[in-house]
């Protein structure tokens, strides 16, 4: 497995080794000790799978005060995956990192606690898989506006399809309940 540092401390890209031949391929998608040693600290307690069609944007979501770290990957299709540091007092507060995740490149991204997360589908459809280190808690969910001009995220499309909840989200500067930076 290869790991890649990103512009946001704690956000890590992983590229698991793929072993293939004419029959297909094999890939180890998770091994707790190896991922923890690289910075994706678990334990992971919940797995989720979503299927979305081209142009669907989901995000930017986080939970607080019961935060979730996520190890995300694409099983089919391709997405632009985005993490935003929303920890008050962080030196990278409001900064984002984006990477293409696809079935072809097999990459995964670890989005630690205290970061908002979202993705947009770049192919006809995509199956998006994520491991979470805390259970989903609807009362703790926070949604940051995906189109907040202060964040300056290039989603690679101008008119994505979003849920009513995501369309009504506030810009980061108007959200009071955000996690603190703990250095």
Short mmCIF file of N, CA and C in Angstrom, two decimals:
data_model
loop_
_atom_site.label_atom_id
_atom_site.label_comp_id
_atom_site.label_asym_id
_atom_site.label_seq_id
_atom_site.Cartn_x
_atom_site.Cartn_y
_atom_site.Cartn_z
N UNK A 1 0.85 -1.18 0.00
CA UNK A 1 0.00 0.00 0.00
C UNK A 1 0.89 1.24 0.00
N UNK A 2 0.52 2.18 -0.86
CA UNK A 2 1.21 3.47 -0.87
C UNK A 2 0.34 4.50 -0.16
N UNK A 3 0.99 5.43 0.54
CA UNK A 3 0.26 6.52 1.17
C UNK A 3 0.80 7.84 0.63
N UNK A 4 -0.07 8.84 0.57
CA UNK A 4 0.29 10.15 0.06
C UNK A 4 -0.15 11.21 1.06
N UNK A 5 0.77 12.08 1.43
CA UNK A 5 0.42 13.24 2.26
C UNK A 5 -0.41 14.19 1.42
N UNK A 6 -1.27 14.97 2.05
CA UNK A 6 -2.06 15.97 1.36
C UNK A 6 -1.74 17.35 1.93
N UNK A 7 -2.41 18.35 1.43
CA UNK A 7 -2.20 19.71 1.92
C UNK A 7 -2.87 19.96 3.26
N UNK A 8 -3.68 19.00 3.73
CA UNK A 8 -4.35 19.14 5.03
C UNK A 8 -3.82 18.08 5.98
N UNK A 9 -3.20 18.49 7.08
CA UNK A 9 -2.71 17.52 8.05
C UNK A 9 -3.81 16.58 8.53
N UNK A 10 -3.55 15.28 8.46
CA UNK A 10 -4.51 14.27 8.89
C UNK A 10 -5.32 13.67 7.76
N UNK A 11 -5.48 14.41 6.66
CA UNK A 11 -6.16 13.87 5.48
C UNK A 11 -5.11 13.10 4.69
N UNK A 12 -5.39 11.81 4.46
CA UNK A 12 -4.40 10.92 3.84
C UNK A 12 -5.02 10.22 2.64
N UNK A 13 -4.24 10.13 1.56
CA UNK A 13 -4.64 9.32 0.41
C UNK A 13 -3.93 7.98 0.51
N UNK A 14 -4.67 6.92 0.24
CA UNK A 14 -4.12 5.57 0.22
C UNK A 14 -4.29 4.97 -1.16
N UNK A 15 -3.31 4.19 -1.57
CA UNK A 15 -3.42 3.45 -2.82
C UNK A 15 -3.05 2.00 -2.54
N UNK A 16 -4.05 1.18 -2.22
CA UNK A 16 -3.76 -0.23 -1.94
C UNK A 16 -3.18 -0.93 -3.18
N UNK A 17 -2.33 -1.92 -2.95
CA UNK A 17 -1.75 -2.69 -4.06
C UNK A 17 -2.81 -3.59 -4.66
N UNK A 18 -2.83 -3.60 -5.97
CA UNK A 18 -3.77 -4.43 -6.70
C UNK A 18 -2.98 -5.52 -7.41
N UNK A 19 -3.38 -6.76 -7.22
CA UNK A 19 -2.74 -7.91 -7.87
C UNK A 19 -3.72 -8.45 -8.90
N UNK A 20 -3.32 -8.41 -10.18
CA UNK A 20 -4.26 -8.82 -11.21
C UNK A 20 -3.64 -9.69 -12.28
N UNK A 21 -4.51 -10.39 -12.96
CA UNK A 21 -4.13 -11.17 -14.13
C UNK A 21 -5.36 -11.26 -15.03
N UNK A 22 -5.34 -12.15 -15.98
CA UNK A 22 -6.44 -12.27 -16.94
C UNK A 22 -7.77 -12.62 -16.28
N UNK A 23 -7.75 -13.16 -15.08
CA UNK A 23 -8.98 -13.56 -14.38
C UNK A 23 -9.64 -12.41 -13.65
N UNK A 24 -8.88 -11.36 -13.37
CA UNK A 24 -9.40 -10.24 -12.59
C UNK A 24 -8.33 -9.72 -11.64
N UNK A 25 -8.71 -9.29 -10.46
CA UNK A 25 -7.72 -8.76 -9.52
C UNK A 25 -8.12 -9.07 -8.08
N UNK A 26 -7.16 -8.87 -7.19
CA UNK A 26 -7.35 -8.97 -5.75
C UNK A 26 -6.73 -7.73 -5.14
N UNK A 27 -7.42 -7.15 -4.14
CA UNK A 27 -6.88 -6.00 -3.42
C UNK A 27 -7.32 -6.10 -1.96
N UNK A 28 -6.40 -5.85 -1.06
CA UNK A 28 -6.73 -5.77 0.36
C UNK A 28 -7.19 -4.35 0.62
N UNK A 29 -8.48 -4.16 0.89
CA UNK A 29 -9.05 -2.81 1.02
C UNK A 29 -8.91 -2.22 2.41
N UNK A 30 -8.60 -3.06 3.39
CA UNK A 30 -8.42 -2.54 4.74
C UNK A 30 -7.71 -3.59 5.58
N UNK A 31 -6.74 -3.10 6.37
CA UNK A 31 -6.04 -3.94 7.36
C UNK A 31 -5.74 -3.00 8.52
N UNK A 32 -6.38 -3.22 9.65
CA UNK A 32 -6.40 -2.26 10.75
C UNK A 32 -5.02 -1.77 11.18
N UNK A 33 -4.07 -2.67 11.39
CA UNK A 33 -2.75 -2.25 11.88
C UNK A 33 -2.03 -1.37 10.87
N UNK A 34 -2.07 -1.72 9.59
CA UNK A 34 -1.39 -0.93 8.57
C UNK A 34 -2.00 0.46 8.42
N UNK A 35 -3.33 0.52 8.42
CA UNK A 35 -3.98 1.82 8.26
C UNK A 35 -3.77 2.70 9.50
N UNK A 36 -3.83 2.11 10.68
CA UNK A 36 -3.59 2.87 11.90
C UNK A 36 -2.17 3.42 11.93
N UNK A 37 -1.20 2.60 11.51
CA UNK A 37 0.19 3.05 11.48
C UNK A 37 0.38 4.23 10.52
N UNK A 38 -0.43 4.29 9.48
CA UNK A 38 -0.34 5.38 8.50
C UNK A 38 -1.14 6.61 8.93
N UNK A 39 -1.95 6.50 10.00
CA UNK A 39 -2.68 7.65 10.50
C UNK A 39 -4.20 7.55 10.44
N UNK A 40 -4.73 6.50 9.85
CA UNK A 40 -6.18 6.30 9.81
C UNK A 40 -6.58 5.49 11.04
N UNK A 41 -6.73 6.20 12.12
CA UNK A 41 -6.97 5.56 13.41
C UNK A 41 -8.43 5.15 13.53
N UNK A 42 -8.68 3.94 13.89
CA UNK A 42 -10.03 3.42 14.12
C UNK A 42 -10.28 3.39 15.62
N UNK A 43 -11.03 2.45 16.09
CA UNK A 43 -11.61 1.39 15.28
C UNK A 43 -12.79 1.91 14.47
N UNK A 44 -13.01 1.30 13.32
CA UNK A 44 -14.15 1.65 12.49
C UNK A 44 -15.34 0.81 12.94
N UNK A 45 -16.50 1.46 13.10
CA UNK A 45 -17.65 0.82 13.72
C UNK A 45 -18.89 0.77 12.82
N UNK A 46 -18.82 1.42 11.67
CA UNK A 46 -19.98 1.45 10.78
C UNK A 46 -19.50 1.57 9.35
N UNK A 47 -20.08 0.77 8.44
CA UNK A 47 -19.79 0.86 7.01
C UNK A 47 -21.04 1.36 6.30
N UNK A 48 -20.84 2.22 5.29
CA UNK A 48 -21.95 2.77 4.51
C UNK A 48 -21.64 2.65 3.03
N UNK A 49 -22.68 2.52 2.22
CA UNK A 49 -22.56 2.45 0.77
C UNK A 49 -23.65 3.30 0.17
N UNK A 50 -23.27 4.19 -0.75
CA UNK A 50 -24.28 4.98 -1.46
C UNK A 50 -24.06 4.81 -2.95
N UNK A 51 -25.14 4.88 -3.70
CA UNK A 51 -25.07 4.89 -5.17
C UNK A 51 -25.69 6.19 -5.61
N UNK A 52 -24.98 6.88 -6.49
CA UNK A 52 -25.45 8.16 -7.00
C UNK A 52 -25.18 8.22 -8.50
N UNK A 53 -25.96 9.05 -9.18
CA UNK A 53 -25.80 9.21 -10.62
C UNK A 53 -24.98 10.46 -10.94
N UNK A 54 -24.62 10.60 -12.22
CA UNK A 54 -23.78 11.70 -12.67
C UNK A 54 -24.33 13.05 -12.16
N UNK A 55 -23.42 13.87 -11.66
CA UNK A 55 -23.77 15.22 -11.25
C UNK A 55 -24.34 15.34 -9.86
N UNK A 56 -24.53 14.24 -9.16
CA UNK A 56 -25.04 14.31 -7.78
C UNK A 56 -23.88 14.73 -6.87
N UNK A 57 -24.13 15.73 -6.06
CA UNK A 57 -23.15 16.20 -5.08
C UNK A 57 -23.74 15.95 -3.70
N UNK A 58 -22.99 15.28 -2.86
CA UNK A 58 -23.41 15.02 -1.48
C UNK A 58 -22.41 15.71 -0.56
N UNK A 59 -22.89 16.62 0.26
CA UNK A 59 -22.00 17.29 1.20
C UNK A 59 -22.25 18.78 1.22
N UNK A 60 -21.51 19.40 2.02
CA UNK A 60 -20.38 19.01 2.87
C UNK A 60 -20.91 18.67 4.26
N UNK A 61 -20.64 17.47 4.74
CA UNK A 61 -21.21 16.98 5.99
C UNK A 61 -20.14 16.69 7.04
N UNK A 62 -20.54 16.86 8.30
CA UNK A 62 -19.74 16.43 9.44
C UNK A 62 -20.67 16.25 10.62
N UNK A 63 -20.15 15.70 11.68
CA UNK A 63 -20.89 15.57 12.94
C UNK A 63 -20.09 16.24 14.05
N UNK A 64 -20.82 16.91 14.96
CA UNK A 64 -20.22 17.47 16.16
C UNK A 64 -21.34 17.71 17.16
N UNK A 65 -21.21 17.31 18.41
CA UNK A 65 -20.01 16.91 19.13
C UNK A 65 -19.65 15.42 19.09
N UNK A 66 -20.35 14.62 18.35
CA UNK A 66 -19.98 13.21 18.19
C UNK A 66 -19.41 13.02 16.80
N UNK A 67 -18.14 13.41 16.58
CA UNK A 67 -17.57 13.44 15.23
C UNK A 67 -17.32 12.04 14.65
N UNK A 68 -17.16 12.02 13.36
CA UNK A 68 -16.81 10.79 12.64
C UNK A 68 -15.57 11.04 11.79
N UNK A 69 -14.64 10.08 11.83
CA UNK A 69 -13.59 10.00 10.84
C UNK A 69 -14.05 8.99 9.80
N UNK A 70 -13.66 9.18 8.54
CA UNK A 70 -14.15 8.32 7.47
C UNK A 70 -13.00 7.88 6.57
N UNK A 71 -12.99 6.62 6.23
CA UNK A 71 -12.11 6.08 5.20
C UNK A 71 -13.00 5.80 4.01
N UNK A 72 -12.83 6.55 2.92
CA UNK A 72 -13.76 6.51 1.81
C UNK A 72 -13.10 5.96 0.55
N UNK A 73 -13.91 5.30 -0.27
CA UNK A 73 -13.42 4.75 -1.54
C UNK A 73 -14.58 4.60 -2.51
N UNK A 74 -14.24 4.40 -3.77
CA UNK A 74 -15.24 4.21 -4.82
C UNK A 74 -15.11 2.79 -5.35
N UNK A 75 -16.21 2.05 -5.31
CA UNK A 75 -16.21 0.68 -5.80
C UNK A 75 -16.52 0.61 -7.29
N UNK A 76 -17.31 1.58 -7.78
CA UNK A 76 -17.66 1.63 -9.19
C UNK A 76 -17.86 3.08 -9.58
N UNK A 77 -17.28 3.49 -10.70
CA UNK A 77 -17.40 4.85 -11.18
C UNK A 77 -16.26 5.74 -10.71
N UNK A 78 -16.52 7.06 -10.72
CA UNK A 78 -15.49 8.03 -10.34
C UNK A 78 -16.15 9.24 -9.69
N UNK A 79 -15.52 9.74 -8.62
CA UNK A 79 -16.00 10.94 -7.93
C UNK A 79 -14.84 11.90 -7.70
N UNK A 80 -15.18 13.14 -7.48
CA UNK A 80 -14.26 14.11 -6.90
C UNK A 80 -14.61 14.16 -5.42
N UNK A 81 -13.66 13.78 -4.57
CA UNK A 81 -13.88 13.71 -3.14
C UNK A 81 -13.20 14.90 -2.48
N UNK A 82 -13.89 15.53 -1.53
CA UNK A 82 -13.41 16.78 -0.93
C UNK A 82 -13.48 16.72 0.59
N UNK A 83 -12.40 17.16 1.24
CA UNK A 83 -12.35 17.33 2.69
C UNK A 83 -12.05 18.80 2.98
N UNK A 84 -12.73 19.36 3.98
CA UNK A 84 -12.53 20.76 4.38
C UNK A 84 -12.27 20.79 5.88
N UNK A 85 -11.19 21.46 6.28
CA UNK A 85 -10.88 21.62 7.70
C UNK A 85 -11.83 22.66 8.29
N UNK A 86 -12.68 22.23 9.22
CA UNK A 86 -13.64 23.15 9.85
C UNK A 86 -13.41 23.27 11.36
N UNK A 87 -12.20 22.91 11.81
CA UNK A 87 -11.87 23.00 13.24
C UNK A 87 -11.49 24.43 13.58
N UNK A 88 -12.29 25.04 14.45
CA UNK A 88 -12.02 26.43 14.86
C UNK A 88 -10.61 26.53 15.47
N UNK A 89 -9.83 27.51 14.99
CA UNK A 89 -8.49 27.73 15.50
C UNK A 89 -7.41 26.96 14.75
N UNK A 90 -7.79 26.11 13.81
CA UNK A 90 -6.80 25.35 13.05
C UNK A 90 -6.05 26.26 12.09
N UNK A 91 -4.74 26.02 11.90
CA UNK A 91 -3.99 26.82 10.92
C UNK A 91 -4.49 26.61 9.49
N UNK A 92 -5.23 25.52 9.23
CA UNK A 92 -5.76 25.28 7.89
C UNK A 92 -7.28 25.40 7.86
N UNK A 93 -7.86 26.13 8.82
CA UNK A 93 -9.32 26.31 8.88
C UNK A 93 -9.83 26.86 7.55
N UNK A 94 -10.87 26.20 7.02
CA UNK A 94 -11.49 26.66 5.77
C UNK A 94 -10.78 26.21 4.51
N UNK A 95 -9.66 25.54 4.67
CA UNK A 95 -8.92 25.03 3.49
C UNK A 95 -9.47 23.67 3.10
N UNK A 96 -9.38 23.36 1.81
CA UNK A 96 -9.90 22.09 1.32
C UNK A 96 -8.83 21.32 0.56
N UNK A 97 -9.09 20.03 0.43
CA UNK A 97 -8.28 19.15 -0.40
C UNK A 97 -9.24 18.28 -1.19
N UNK A 98 -8.96 18.13 -2.50
CA UNK A 98 -9.80 17.32 -3.36
C UNK A 98 -8.95 16.31 -4.11
N UNK A 99 -9.54 15.12 -4.33
CA UNK A 99 -8.87 14.07 -5.09
C UNK A 99 -9.91 13.25 -5.83
N UNK A 100 -9.54 12.78 -7.01
CA UNK A 100 -10.41 11.86 -7.73
C UNK A 100 -10.21 10.46 -7.17
N UNK A 101 -11.31 9.83 -6.82
CA UNK A 101 -11.32 8.44 -6.38
C UNK A 101 -12.13 7.67 -7.41
N UNK A 102 -11.61 6.52 -7.83
CA UNK A 102 -12.32 5.76 -8.85
C UNK A 102 -12.04 4.28 -8.72
N UNK A 103 -12.85 3.50 -9.42
CA UNK A 103 -12.59 2.06 -9.45
C UNK A 103 -11.28 1.79 -10.17
N UNK A 104 -10.89 2.64 -11.12
CA UNK A 104 -9.64 2.44 -11.84
C UNK A 104 -8.42 2.70 -10.97
N UNK A 105 -8.40 3.84 -10.26
CA UNK A 105 -7.18 4.15 -9.49
C UNK A 105 -7.19 3.47 -8.11
N UNK A 106 -8.34 3.01 -7.65
CA UNK A 106 -8.42 2.27 -6.39
C UNK A 106 -8.03 3.06 -5.16
N UNK A 107 -7.91 4.36 -5.30
CA UNK A 107 -7.48 5.18 -4.16
C UNK A 107 -8.57 5.31 -3.11
N UNK A 108 -8.12 5.54 -1.89
CA UNK A 108 -8.99 5.79 -0.75
C UNK A 108 -8.53 7.09 -0.10
N UNK A 109 -9.45 7.76 0.60
CA UNK A 109 -9.06 8.95 1.33
C UNK A 109 -9.56 8.82 2.77
N UNK A 110 -8.68 9.14 3.72
CA UNK A 110 -9.07 9.21 5.11
C UNK A 110 -9.38 10.65 5.44
N UNK A 111 -10.61 10.89 5.91
CA UNK A 111 -11.07 12.21 6.32
C UNK A 111 -11.24 12.16 7.83
N UNK A 112 -10.33 12.80 8.58
CA UNK A 112 -10.38 12.69 10.04
C UNK A 112 -11.53 13.48 10.66
N UNK A 113 -11.75 13.23 11.93
CA UNK A 113 -12.73 13.99 12.69
C UNK A 113 -12.39 15.47 12.62
N UNK A 114 -13.42 16.30 12.57
CA UNK A 114 -13.21 17.75 12.51
C UNK A 114 -13.14 18.30 11.10
N UNK A 115 -13.36 17.45 10.11
CA UNK A 115 -13.34 17.87 8.71
C UNK A 115 -14.71 17.61 8.09
N UNK A 116 -15.18 18.57 7.30
CA UNK A 116 -16.40 18.35 6.52
C UNK A 116 -16.01 17.54 5.29
N UNK A 117 -16.97 16.76 4.79
CA UNK A 117 -16.68 15.86 3.67
C UNK A 117 -17.81 15.92 2.65
N UNK A 118 -17.44 15.82 1.39
CA UNK A 118 -18.43 15.75 0.33
C UNK A 118 -17.82 15.17 -0.93
N UNK A 119 -18.68 14.81 -1.87
CA UNK A 119 -18.20 14.31 -3.16
C UNK A 119 -19.22 14.60 -4.24
N UNK A 120 -18.74 14.64 -5.48
CA UNK A 120 -19.60 14.79 -6.65
C UNK A 120 -19.26 13.68 -7.63
N UNK A 121 -20.29 13.12 -8.25
CA UNK A 121 -20.12 11.98 -9.16
C UNK A 121 -19.76 12.49 -10.56
N UNK A 122 -18.66 11.95 -11.11
CA UNK A 122 -18.14 12.38 -12.40
C UNK A 122 -18.41 11.39 -13.53
N UNK A 123 -18.99 10.24 -13.22
CA UNK A 123 -19.32 9.24 -14.22
C UNK A 123 -20.83 9.00 -14.22
N UNK A 124 -21.31 8.14 -15.10
CA UNK A 124 -22.75 7.88 -15.20
C UNK A 124 -23.36 7.56 -13.84
N UNK A 125 -22.64 6.80 -13.03
CA UNK A 125 -23.04 6.54 -11.65
C UNK A 125 -21.79 6.15 -10.87
N UNK A 126 -21.94 6.11 -9.56
CA UNK A 126 -20.81 5.71 -8.70
C UNK A 126 -21.35 5.05 -7.44
N UNK A 127 -20.64 4.00 -7.03
CA UNK A 127 -20.90 3.36 -5.74
C UNK A 127 -19.80 3.82 -4.79
N UNK A 128 -20.19 4.53 -3.74
CA UNK A 128 -19.27 5.18 -2.81
C UNK A 128 -19.35 4.45 -1.47
N UNK A 129 -18.20 3.98 -0.99
CA UNK A 129 -18.14 3.17 0.23
C UNK A 129 -17.34 3.91 1.29
N UNK A 130 -17.86 3.92 2.52
CA UNK A 130 -17.08 4.54 3.58
C UNK A 130 -17.21 3.81 4.90
N UNK A 131 -16.04 3.72 5.56
CA UNK A 131 -15.93 3.16 6.90
C UNK A 131 -15.90 4.35 7.87
N UNK A 132 -16.69 4.29 8.94
CA UNK A 132 -16.76 5.39 9.90
C UNK A 132 -16.27 4.93 11.26
N UNK A 133 -15.58 5.83 11.97
CA UNK A 133 -15.06 5.48 13.29
C UNK A 133 -16.00 5.87 14.43
N UNK A 134 -17.20 6.31 14.08
CA UNK A 134 -18.24 6.59 15.07
C UNK A 134 -19.58 6.38 14.38
N UNK A 135 -20.60 6.09 15.16
CA UNK A 135 -21.92 5.84 14.60
C UNK A 135 -22.56 7.14 14.10
N UNK A 136 -23.42 7.01 13.10
CA UNK A 136 -24.17 8.16 12.59
C UNK A 136 -25.08 8.70 13.69
N UNK A 137 -25.08 10.01 13.88
CA UNK A 137 -25.89 10.67 14.89
C UNK A 137 -26.60 11.86 14.25
N UNK A 138 -27.85 11.69 13.82
CA UNK A 138 -28.56 12.77 13.13
C UNK A 138 -28.60 14.09 13.90
N UNK A 139 -28.71 14.03 15.23
CA UNK A 139 -28.79 15.26 16.02
C UNK A 139 -27.47 16.04 16.01
N UNK A 140 -26.37 15.38 15.66
CA UNK A 140 -25.06 16.04 15.65
C UNK A 140 -24.61 16.45 14.25
N UNK A 141 -25.44 16.18 13.24
CA UNK A 141 -25.03 16.46 11.86
C UNK A 141 -25.02 17.96 11.58
N UNK A 142 -23.99 18.37 10.87
CA UNK A 142 -23.82 19.76 10.42
C UNK A 142 -23.57 19.71 8.93
N UNK A 143 -24.21 20.61 8.19
CA UNK A 143 -24.00 20.69 6.75
C UNK A 143 -23.48 22.08 6.41
N UNK A 144 -22.35 22.10 5.72
CA UNK A 144 -21.72 23.34 5.26
C UNK A 144 -22.06 23.50 3.78
N UNK A 145 -22.33 24.70 3.36
CA UNK A 145 -22.69 24.95 1.96
C UNK A 145 -21.58 24.49 1.02
N UNK A 146 -21.95 23.63 0.10
CA UNK A 146 -20.99 23.11 -0.88
C UNK A 146 -20.48 24.21 -1.81
N UNK A 147 -21.28 25.29 -1.97
CA UNK A 147 -20.91 26.36 -2.90
C UNK A 147 -20.47 27.63 -2.18
N UNK A 148 -20.04 27.51 -0.93
CA UNK A 148 -19.54 28.65 -0.15
C UNK A 148 -18.37 29.27 -0.91
N UNK A 149 -18.50 30.52 -1.37
CA UNK A 149 -17.41 31.13 -2.15
C UNK A 149 -16.11 31.28 -1.36
N UNK A 150 -16.21 31.38 -0.02
CA UNK A 150 -14.99 31.49 0.80
C UNK A 150 -14.16 30.21 0.75
N UNK A 151 -14.80 29.07 0.51
CA UNK A 151 -14.06 27.81 0.45
C UNK A 151 -13.38 27.64 -0.91
N UNK A 152 -13.96 28.20 -1.95
CA UNK A 152 -13.33 28.18 -3.28
C UNK A 152 -13.12 26.78 -3.86
N UNK A 153 -14.04 25.87 -3.61
CA UNK A 153 -13.88 24.50 -4.11
C UNK A 153 -14.28 24.43 -5.58
N UNK A 154 -13.42 23.86 -6.41
CA UNK A 154 -13.73 23.62 -7.81
C UNK A 154 -14.31 22.22 -7.92
N UNK A 155 -15.63 22.12 -8.01
CA UNK A 155 -16.32 20.84 -8.07
C UNK A 155 -16.30 20.22 -9.46
N UNK A 156 -15.70 20.87 -10.42
CA UNK A 156 -15.58 20.40 -11.80
C UNK A 156 -16.93 20.36 -12.53
N UNK A 157 -17.93 21.05 -11.99
CA UNK A 157 -19.21 21.22 -12.68
C UNK A 157 -19.93 22.40 -12.06
N UNK A 158 -20.79 23.04 -12.85
CA UNK A 158 -21.42 24.28 -12.39
C UNK A 158 -22.81 24.08 -11.79
N UNK A 159 -23.50 23.02 -12.14
CA UNK A 159 -24.88 22.85 -11.68
C UNK A 159 -25.13 21.43 -11.19
N UNK A 160 -24.47 21.04 -10.09
CA UNK A 160 -24.68 19.68 -9.58
C UNK A 160 -26.08 19.54 -8.98
N UNK A 161 -26.52 18.30 -8.85
CA UNK A 161 -27.80 18.00 -8.21
C UNK A 161 -27.53 17.74 -6.73
N UNK A 162 -28.25 18.47 -5.87
CA UNK A 162 -28.05 18.36 -4.43
C UNK A 162 -29.40 18.14 -3.74
N UNK A 163 -29.34 17.60 -2.54
CA UNK A 163 -30.56 17.41 -1.75
C UNK A 163 -31.06 18.77 -1.25
N UNK A 164 -32.31 18.80 -0.78
CA UNK A 164 -32.86 20.03 -0.21
C UNK A 164 -32.04 20.47 1.00
N UNK A 165 -31.61 19.50 1.81
CA UNK A 165 -30.79 19.82 2.99
C UNK A 165 -29.47 20.47 2.58
N UNK A 166 -28.81 19.91 1.57
CA UNK A 166 -27.53 20.46 1.13
C UNK A 166 -27.72 21.82 0.45
N UNK A 167 -28.83 22.01 -0.26
CA UNK A 167 -29.11 23.29 -0.92
C UNK A 167 -29.34 24.40 0.11
N UNK A 168 -29.88 24.05 1.28
CA UNK A 168 -30.20 25.04 2.31
C UNK A 168 -29.05 25.28 3.29
N UNK A 169 -27.94 24.62 3.11
CA UNK A 169 -26.82 24.73 4.07
C UNK A 169 -26.24 26.14 4.10
N UNK A 170 -25.74 26.51 5.27
CA UNK A 170 -25.13 27.82 5.47
C UNK A 170 -23.65 27.81 5.09
N UNK A 171 -23.11 28.99 4.75
CA UNK A 171 -21.66 29.09 4.56
C UNK A 171 -20.94 28.82 5.88
N UNK A 172 -19.70 28.40 5.79
CA UNK A 172 -18.91 28.06 6.97
C UNK A 172 -18.87 29.21 7.98
N UNK A 173 -18.74 30.45 7.51
CA UNK A 173 -18.63 31.59 8.42
C UNK A 173 -19.89 31.82 9.25
N UNK A 174 -21.03 31.23 8.87
CA UNK A 174 -22.28 31.43 9.59
C UNK A 174 -22.65 30.25 10.49
N UNK A 175 -21.75 29.28 10.60
CA UNK A 175 -22.02 28.11 11.44
C UNK A 175 -21.30 28.28 12.77
N UNK A 176 -22.07 28.30 13.86
CA UNK A 176 -21.50 28.51 15.19
C UNK A 176 -20.96 27.23 15.81
N UNK A 177 -21.64 26.13 15.58
CA UNK A 177 -21.31 24.86 16.25
C UNK A 177 -20.29 24.08 15.42
N UNK A 178 -19.01 24.37 15.65
CA UNK A 178 -17.93 23.69 14.94
C UNK A 178 -16.94 23.11 15.95
N UNK A 179 -16.28 22.03 15.57
CA UNK A 179 -15.31 21.42 16.50
C UNK A 179 -14.09 22.32 16.69
N UNK A 180 -13.46 22.24 17.88
CA UNK A 180 -12.25 23.04 18.11
C UNK A 180 -11.01 22.30 17.57
N UNK A 181 -10.00 23.08 17.26
CA UNK A 181 -8.70 22.51 16.88
C UNK A 181 -7.98 22.13 18.17
N UNK A 182 -7.49 20.93 18.23
CA UNK A 182 -6.83 20.46 19.46
C UNK A 182 -5.34 20.22 19.28
N UNK A 183 -4.77 20.88 18.28
CA UNK A 183 -3.35 20.87 18.03
C UNK A 183 -2.75 19.55 17.85
#
